[in-house]
CSV table of C-alpha atoms in Angstrom, one decimal:
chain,number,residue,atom,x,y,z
A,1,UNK,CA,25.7,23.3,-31.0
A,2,UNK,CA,28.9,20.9,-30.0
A,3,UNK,CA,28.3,19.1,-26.8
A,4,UNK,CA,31.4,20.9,-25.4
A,5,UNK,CA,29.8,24.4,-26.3
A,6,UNK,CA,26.3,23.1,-24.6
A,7,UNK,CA,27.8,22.3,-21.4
A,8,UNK,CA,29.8,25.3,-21.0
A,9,UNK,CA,26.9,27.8,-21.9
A,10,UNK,CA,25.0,25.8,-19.3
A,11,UNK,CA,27.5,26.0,-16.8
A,12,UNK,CA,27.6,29.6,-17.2
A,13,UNK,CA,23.9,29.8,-16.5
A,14,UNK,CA,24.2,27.6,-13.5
A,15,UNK,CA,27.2,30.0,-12.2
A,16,UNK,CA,25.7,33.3,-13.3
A,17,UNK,CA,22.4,33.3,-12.7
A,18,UNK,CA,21.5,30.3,-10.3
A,19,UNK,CA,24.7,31.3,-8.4
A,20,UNK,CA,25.6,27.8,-7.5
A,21,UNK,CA,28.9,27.4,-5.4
A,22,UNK,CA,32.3,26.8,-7.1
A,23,UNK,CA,32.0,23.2,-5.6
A,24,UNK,CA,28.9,22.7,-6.9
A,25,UNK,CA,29.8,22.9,-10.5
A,26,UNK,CA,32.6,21.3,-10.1
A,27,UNK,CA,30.6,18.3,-9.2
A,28,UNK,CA,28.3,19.6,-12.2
A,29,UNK,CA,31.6,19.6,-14.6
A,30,UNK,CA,33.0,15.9,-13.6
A,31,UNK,CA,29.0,14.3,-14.0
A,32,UNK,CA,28.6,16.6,-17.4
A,33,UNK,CA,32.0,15.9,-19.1
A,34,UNK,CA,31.5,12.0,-17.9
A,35,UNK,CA,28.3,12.0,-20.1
A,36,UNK,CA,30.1,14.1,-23.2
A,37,UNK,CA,32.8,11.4,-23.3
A,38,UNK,CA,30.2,8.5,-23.5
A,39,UNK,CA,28.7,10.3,-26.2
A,40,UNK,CA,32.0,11.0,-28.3
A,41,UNK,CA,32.5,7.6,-28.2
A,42,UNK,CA,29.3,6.5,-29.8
A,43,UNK,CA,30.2,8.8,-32.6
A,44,UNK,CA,28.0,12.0,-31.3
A,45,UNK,CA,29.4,15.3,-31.4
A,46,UNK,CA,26.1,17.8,-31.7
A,47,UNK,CA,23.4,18.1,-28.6
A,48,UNK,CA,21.0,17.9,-31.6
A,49,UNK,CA,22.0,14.7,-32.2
A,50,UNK,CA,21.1,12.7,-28.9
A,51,UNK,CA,18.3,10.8,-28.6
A,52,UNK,CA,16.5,9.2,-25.5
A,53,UNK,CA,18.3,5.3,-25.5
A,54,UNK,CA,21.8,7.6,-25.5
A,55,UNK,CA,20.6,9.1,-22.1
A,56,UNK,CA,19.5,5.9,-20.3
A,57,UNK,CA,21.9,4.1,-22.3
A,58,UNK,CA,24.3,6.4,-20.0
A,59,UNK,CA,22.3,5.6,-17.0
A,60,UNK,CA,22.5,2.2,-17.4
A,61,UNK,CA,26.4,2.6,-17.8
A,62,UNK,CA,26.8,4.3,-14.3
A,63,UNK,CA,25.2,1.7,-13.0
A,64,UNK,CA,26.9,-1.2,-14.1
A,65,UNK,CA,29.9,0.7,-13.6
A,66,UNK,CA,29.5,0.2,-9.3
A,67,UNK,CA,28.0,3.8,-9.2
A,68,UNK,CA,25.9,4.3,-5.9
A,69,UNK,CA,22.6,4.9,-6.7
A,70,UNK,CA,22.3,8.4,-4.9
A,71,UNK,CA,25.8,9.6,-7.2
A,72,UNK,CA,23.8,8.0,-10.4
A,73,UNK,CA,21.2,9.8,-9.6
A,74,UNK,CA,22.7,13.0,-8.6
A,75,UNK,CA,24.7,12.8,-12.4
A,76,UNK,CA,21.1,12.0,-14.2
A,77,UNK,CA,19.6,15.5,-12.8
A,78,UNK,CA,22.7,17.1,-14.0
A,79,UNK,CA,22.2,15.5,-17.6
A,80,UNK,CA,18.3,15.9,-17.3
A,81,UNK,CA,19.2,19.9,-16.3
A,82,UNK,CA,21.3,20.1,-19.5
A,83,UNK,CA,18.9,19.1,-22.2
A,84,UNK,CA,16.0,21.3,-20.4
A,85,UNK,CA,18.2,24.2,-20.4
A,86,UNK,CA,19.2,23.7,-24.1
A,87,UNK,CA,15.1,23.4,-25.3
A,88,UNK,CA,14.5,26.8,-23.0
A,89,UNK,CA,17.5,28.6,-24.9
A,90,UNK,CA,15.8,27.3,-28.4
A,91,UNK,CA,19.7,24.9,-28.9
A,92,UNK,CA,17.2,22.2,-29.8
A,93,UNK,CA,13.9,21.5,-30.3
A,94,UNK,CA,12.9,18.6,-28.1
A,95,UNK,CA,14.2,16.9,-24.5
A,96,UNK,CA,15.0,13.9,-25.1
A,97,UNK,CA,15.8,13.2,-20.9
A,98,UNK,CA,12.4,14.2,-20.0
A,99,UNK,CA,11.1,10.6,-19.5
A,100,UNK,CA,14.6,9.3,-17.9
A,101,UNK,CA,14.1,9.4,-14.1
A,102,UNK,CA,16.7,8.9,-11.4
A,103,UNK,CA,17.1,5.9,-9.7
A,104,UNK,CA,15.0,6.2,-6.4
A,105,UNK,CA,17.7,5.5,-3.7
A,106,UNK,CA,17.7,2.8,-2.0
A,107,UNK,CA,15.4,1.9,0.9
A,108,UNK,CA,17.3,2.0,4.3
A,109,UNK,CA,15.2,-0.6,6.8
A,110,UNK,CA,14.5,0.8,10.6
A,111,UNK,CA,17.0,0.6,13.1
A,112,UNK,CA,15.1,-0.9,16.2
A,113,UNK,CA,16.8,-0.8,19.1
A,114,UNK,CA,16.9,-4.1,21.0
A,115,UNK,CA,15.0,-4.9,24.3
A,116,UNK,CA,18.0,-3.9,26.3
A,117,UNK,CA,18.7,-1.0,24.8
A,118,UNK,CA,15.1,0.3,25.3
A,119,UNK,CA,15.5,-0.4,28.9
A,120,UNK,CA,18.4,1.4,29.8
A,121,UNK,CA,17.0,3.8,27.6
A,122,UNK,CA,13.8,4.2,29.7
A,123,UNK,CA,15.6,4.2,32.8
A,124,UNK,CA,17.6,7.3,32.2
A,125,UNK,CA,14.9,10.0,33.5
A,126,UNK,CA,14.9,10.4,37.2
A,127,UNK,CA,11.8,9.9,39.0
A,128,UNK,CA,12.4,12.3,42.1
A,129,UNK,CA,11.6,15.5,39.8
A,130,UNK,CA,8.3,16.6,37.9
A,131,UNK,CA,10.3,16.9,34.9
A,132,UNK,CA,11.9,13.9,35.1
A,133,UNK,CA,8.3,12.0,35.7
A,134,UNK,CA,7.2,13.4,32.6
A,135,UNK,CA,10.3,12.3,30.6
A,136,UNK,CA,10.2,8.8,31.8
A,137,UNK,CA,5.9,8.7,31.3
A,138,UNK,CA,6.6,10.3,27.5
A,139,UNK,CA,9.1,7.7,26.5
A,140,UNK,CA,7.0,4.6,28.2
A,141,UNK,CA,4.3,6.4,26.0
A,142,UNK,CA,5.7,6.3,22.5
A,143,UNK,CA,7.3,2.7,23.4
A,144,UNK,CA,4.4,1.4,24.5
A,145,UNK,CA,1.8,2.8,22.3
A,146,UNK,CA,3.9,3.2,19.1
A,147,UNK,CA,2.7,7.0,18.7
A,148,UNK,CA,4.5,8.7,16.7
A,149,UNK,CA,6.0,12.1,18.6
A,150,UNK,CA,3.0,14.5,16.4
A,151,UNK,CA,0.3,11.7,18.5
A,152,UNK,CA,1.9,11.7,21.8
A,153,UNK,CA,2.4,15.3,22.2
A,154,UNK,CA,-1.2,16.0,20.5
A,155,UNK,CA,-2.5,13.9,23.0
A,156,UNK,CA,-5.1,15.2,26.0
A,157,UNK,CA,-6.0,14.1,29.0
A,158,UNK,CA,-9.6,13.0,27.7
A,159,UNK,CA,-7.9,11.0,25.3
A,160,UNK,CA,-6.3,8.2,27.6
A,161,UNK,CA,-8.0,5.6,29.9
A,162,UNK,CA,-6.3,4.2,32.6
A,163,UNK,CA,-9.1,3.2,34.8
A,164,UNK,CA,-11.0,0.9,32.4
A,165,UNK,CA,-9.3,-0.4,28.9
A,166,UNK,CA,-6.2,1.1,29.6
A,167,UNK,CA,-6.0,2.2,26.4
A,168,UNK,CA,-5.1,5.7,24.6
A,169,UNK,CA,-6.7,7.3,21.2
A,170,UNK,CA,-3.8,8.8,19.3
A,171,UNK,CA,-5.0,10.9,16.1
A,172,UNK,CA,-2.5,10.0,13.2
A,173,UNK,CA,-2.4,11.1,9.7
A,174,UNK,CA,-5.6,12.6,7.8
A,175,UNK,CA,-6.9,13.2,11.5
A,176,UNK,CA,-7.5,9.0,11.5
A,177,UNK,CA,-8.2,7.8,15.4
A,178,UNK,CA,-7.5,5.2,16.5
A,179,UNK,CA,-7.5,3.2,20.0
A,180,UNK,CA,-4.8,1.7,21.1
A,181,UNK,CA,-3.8,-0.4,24.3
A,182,UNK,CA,-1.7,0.9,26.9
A,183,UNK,CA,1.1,-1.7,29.1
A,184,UNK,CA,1.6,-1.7,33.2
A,185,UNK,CA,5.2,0.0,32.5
A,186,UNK,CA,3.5,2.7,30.4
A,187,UNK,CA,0.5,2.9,32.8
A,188,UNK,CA,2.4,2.9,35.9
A,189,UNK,CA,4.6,5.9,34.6
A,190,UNK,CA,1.7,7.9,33.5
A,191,UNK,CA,-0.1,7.5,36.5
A,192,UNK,CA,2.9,8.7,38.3
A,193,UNK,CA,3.3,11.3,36.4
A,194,UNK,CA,-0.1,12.4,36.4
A,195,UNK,CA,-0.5,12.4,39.9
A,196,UNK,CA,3.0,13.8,41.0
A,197,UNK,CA,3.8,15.4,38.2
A,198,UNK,CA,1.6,16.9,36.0
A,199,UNK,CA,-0.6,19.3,38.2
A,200,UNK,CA,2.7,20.9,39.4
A,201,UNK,CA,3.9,22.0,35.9
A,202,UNK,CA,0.1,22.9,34.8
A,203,UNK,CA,-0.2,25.6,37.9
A,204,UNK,CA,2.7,27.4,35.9
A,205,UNK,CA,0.5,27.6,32.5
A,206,UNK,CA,-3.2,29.0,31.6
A,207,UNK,CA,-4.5,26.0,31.9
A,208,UNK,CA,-4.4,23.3,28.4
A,209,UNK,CA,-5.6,19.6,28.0
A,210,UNK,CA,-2.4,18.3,26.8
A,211,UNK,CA,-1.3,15.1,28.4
A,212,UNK,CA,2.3,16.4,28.2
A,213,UNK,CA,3.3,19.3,29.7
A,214,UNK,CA,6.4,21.7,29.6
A,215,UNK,CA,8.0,23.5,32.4
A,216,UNK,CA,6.0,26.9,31.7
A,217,UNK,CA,2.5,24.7,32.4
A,218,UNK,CA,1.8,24.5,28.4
A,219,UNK,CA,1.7,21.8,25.7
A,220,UNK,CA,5.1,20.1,25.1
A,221,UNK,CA,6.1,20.7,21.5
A,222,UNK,CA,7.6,18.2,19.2
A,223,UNK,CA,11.0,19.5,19.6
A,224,UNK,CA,11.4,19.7,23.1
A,225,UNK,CA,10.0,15.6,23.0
A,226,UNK,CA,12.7,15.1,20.3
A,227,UNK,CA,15.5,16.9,22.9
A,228,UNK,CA,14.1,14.9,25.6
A,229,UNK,CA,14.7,11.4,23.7
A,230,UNK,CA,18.2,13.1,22.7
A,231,UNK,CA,19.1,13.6,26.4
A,232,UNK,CA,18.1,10.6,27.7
A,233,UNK,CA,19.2,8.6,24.8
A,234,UNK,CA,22.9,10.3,25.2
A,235,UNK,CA,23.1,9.4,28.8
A,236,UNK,CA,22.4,5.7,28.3
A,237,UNK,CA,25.1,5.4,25.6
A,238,UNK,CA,22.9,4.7,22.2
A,239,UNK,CA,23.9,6.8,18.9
A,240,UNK,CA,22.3,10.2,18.6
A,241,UNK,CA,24.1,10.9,15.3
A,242,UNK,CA,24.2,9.4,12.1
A,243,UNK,CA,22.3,6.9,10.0
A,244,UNK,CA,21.1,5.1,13.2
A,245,UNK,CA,20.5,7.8,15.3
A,246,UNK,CA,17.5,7.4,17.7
A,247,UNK,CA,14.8,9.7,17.0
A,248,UNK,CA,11.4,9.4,18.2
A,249,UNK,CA,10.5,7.3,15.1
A,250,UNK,CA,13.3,4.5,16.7
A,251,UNK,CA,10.9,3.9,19.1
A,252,UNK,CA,7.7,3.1,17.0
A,253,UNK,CA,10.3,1.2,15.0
A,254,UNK,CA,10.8,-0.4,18.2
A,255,UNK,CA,7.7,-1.2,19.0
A,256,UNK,CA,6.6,-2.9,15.8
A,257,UNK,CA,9.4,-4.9,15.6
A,258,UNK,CA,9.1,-6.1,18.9
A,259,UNK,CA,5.6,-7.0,18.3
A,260,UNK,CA,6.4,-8.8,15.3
A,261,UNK,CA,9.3,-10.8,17.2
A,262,UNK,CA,6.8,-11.9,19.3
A,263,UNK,CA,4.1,-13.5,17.1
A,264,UNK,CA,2.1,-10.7,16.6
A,265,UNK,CA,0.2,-10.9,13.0
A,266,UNK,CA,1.1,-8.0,10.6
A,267,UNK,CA,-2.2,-6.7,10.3
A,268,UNK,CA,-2.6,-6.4,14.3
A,269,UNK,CA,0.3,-4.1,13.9
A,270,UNK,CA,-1.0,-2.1,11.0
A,271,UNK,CA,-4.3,-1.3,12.9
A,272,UNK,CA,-2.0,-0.3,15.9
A,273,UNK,CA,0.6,2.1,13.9
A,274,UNK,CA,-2.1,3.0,12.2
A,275,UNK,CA,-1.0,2.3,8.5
A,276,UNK,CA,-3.1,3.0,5.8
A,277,UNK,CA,-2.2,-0.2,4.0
A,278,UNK,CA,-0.4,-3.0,5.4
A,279,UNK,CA,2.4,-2.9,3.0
A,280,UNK,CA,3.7,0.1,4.9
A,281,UNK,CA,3.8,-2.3,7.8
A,282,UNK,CA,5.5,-5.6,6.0
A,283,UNK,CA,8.9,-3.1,6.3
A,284,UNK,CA,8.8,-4.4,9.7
A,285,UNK,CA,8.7,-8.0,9.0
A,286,UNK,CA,12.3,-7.2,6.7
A,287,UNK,CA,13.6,-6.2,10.2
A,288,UNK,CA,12.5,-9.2,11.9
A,289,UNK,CA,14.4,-11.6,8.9
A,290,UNK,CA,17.2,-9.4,9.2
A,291,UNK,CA,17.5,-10.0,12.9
A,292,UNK,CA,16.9,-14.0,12.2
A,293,UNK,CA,19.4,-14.3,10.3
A,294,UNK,CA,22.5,-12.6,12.6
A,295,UNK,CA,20.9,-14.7,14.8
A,296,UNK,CA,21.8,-17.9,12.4
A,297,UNK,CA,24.8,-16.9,11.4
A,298,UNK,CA,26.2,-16.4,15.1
A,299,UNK,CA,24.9,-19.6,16.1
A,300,UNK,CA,24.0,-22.5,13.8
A,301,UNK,CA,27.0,-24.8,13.3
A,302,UNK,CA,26.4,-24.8,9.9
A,303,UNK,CA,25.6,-21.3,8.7
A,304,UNK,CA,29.4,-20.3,7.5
């Protein structure tokens, strides 16, 4: 079958019967017809006749072309799509994409919010009001501790010590514990809350262990956290939308970075994010170059 004849049958499927949108496959056209034209040109006119260097041969060709590596990829599935569709409707006998992957996109580094921005950030809740207690004590918490939002709001009572270590055991991942040491801010604000706070919300509830509570007395779920950190992050003038929107993972980021800034060895940090292996951690250390070099380029004499 032509290549021409190929994409249109496939086409047809992916209108008919997958019911994808008009806009869809007209994206699906454009990535499709870019591919038929490279093989033309290499003297190919039958699907039959393509082998697997003609497909990554096209791959490579996007990319050394400028092509972003989410469009390259996004034209790959729709080439890989093709040749699976023609071996399921018997057009030929083998696929000869099945081995050429997508590139993986590339890997965006964490935005961590500087030291002032955390501030003003933690200073939004008000402290007159239970609810505003427990805002303030949540985000001290996952600053302070690094917990991510699943550790904070799975954490009980039982589970923090603030008359000894000062020190709380989240439970990440595979149900992995892990202790971890707890600052004055974070402390102070938990104590507060705790005190003032915390038995006023409970006596609306049955009754739960949670160290977070919401205003019906039971165990804050991750979204409300999440709109909490929305809220307050709104108020003190930090993005809530797009790429570097702060989400309750900007404050872990936070954390490790900050600990890193400060001398803190990588595998410290591993054991208190609770990283399986420390490469998941050295991300962090990316941030911290980053962040050295704006700081050499805005003030060494000689860095332009």
């Amino acid at each position: 079958m032509t290549l021409d004849r190929a994409i249109q049958a496939y086409l047809d499927h992916l209108g008919v019967e997958r019911g994808l949108s008009r806009n869809t496959l007209a994206s699906y056209r454009r990535d499709l017809d870019r591919y038929a034209e490279q093989l033309t040109a290499a003297g190919i006119e039958e699907l039959s006749q393509v082998r697997p260097a003609d497909v990554t041969g096209h791959l490579a060709t996007l990319r050394e072309g400028g092509l972003a590596s989410s469009s390259a990829a996004r034209a790959i599935s729709a080439v890989r799509g093709l040749h699976r569709f023609a071996v399921r409707e018997r057009l030929v006998a083998h696929d000869v994409a099945a081995d050429v992957h997508p590139p993986a996109p590339p890997k965006r580094l964490p935005k961590a919010l500087d030291v002032d921005q955390v501030n003003r950030l933690l200073a939004v809740p008000a402290a007159d009001t239970p609810l505003g207690l427990r805002d303030r004590a949540l985000l001290e918490f996952l600053y302070g501790t690094g917990a991510r939002i699943s550790e904070a709001v799975g954490a009980d009572i039982d589970d923090l010590d603030l008359t000894g270590e000062d020190a709380a055991t989240l439970r990440g991942k595979g149900g992995r514990a892990r202790l971890v040491p707890i600052g004055g801010y974070a402390k102070t604000a938990l104590q507060a809350y705790l005190v003032r706070a915390r038995p006023t919300l409970a006596d609306a509830g049955r009754g739960t262990p949670a160290v977070f509570l919401n205003a019906r007395g039971g165990r804050l779920s991750r979204q409300s956290a999440w709109t909490v950190l929305h809220r307050c992050a709104t108020a003190a003038g930090l993005p809530v939308d797009g790429p570097y929107a702060v989400s309750p993972h900007t404050l872990r980021h936070s954390y490790a970075t900050h600990l890193l800034d400060g001398g803190a060895d990588v595998r410290v940090v591993q054991e208190l994010l609770g990283h399986a292996s420390v490469t998941t951690t050295q991300v962090y250390t990316l941030v911290t170059v980053e962040r050295l070099r704006e700081v050499y380029a805005t003030s060494h004499p000689r860095a332009r």
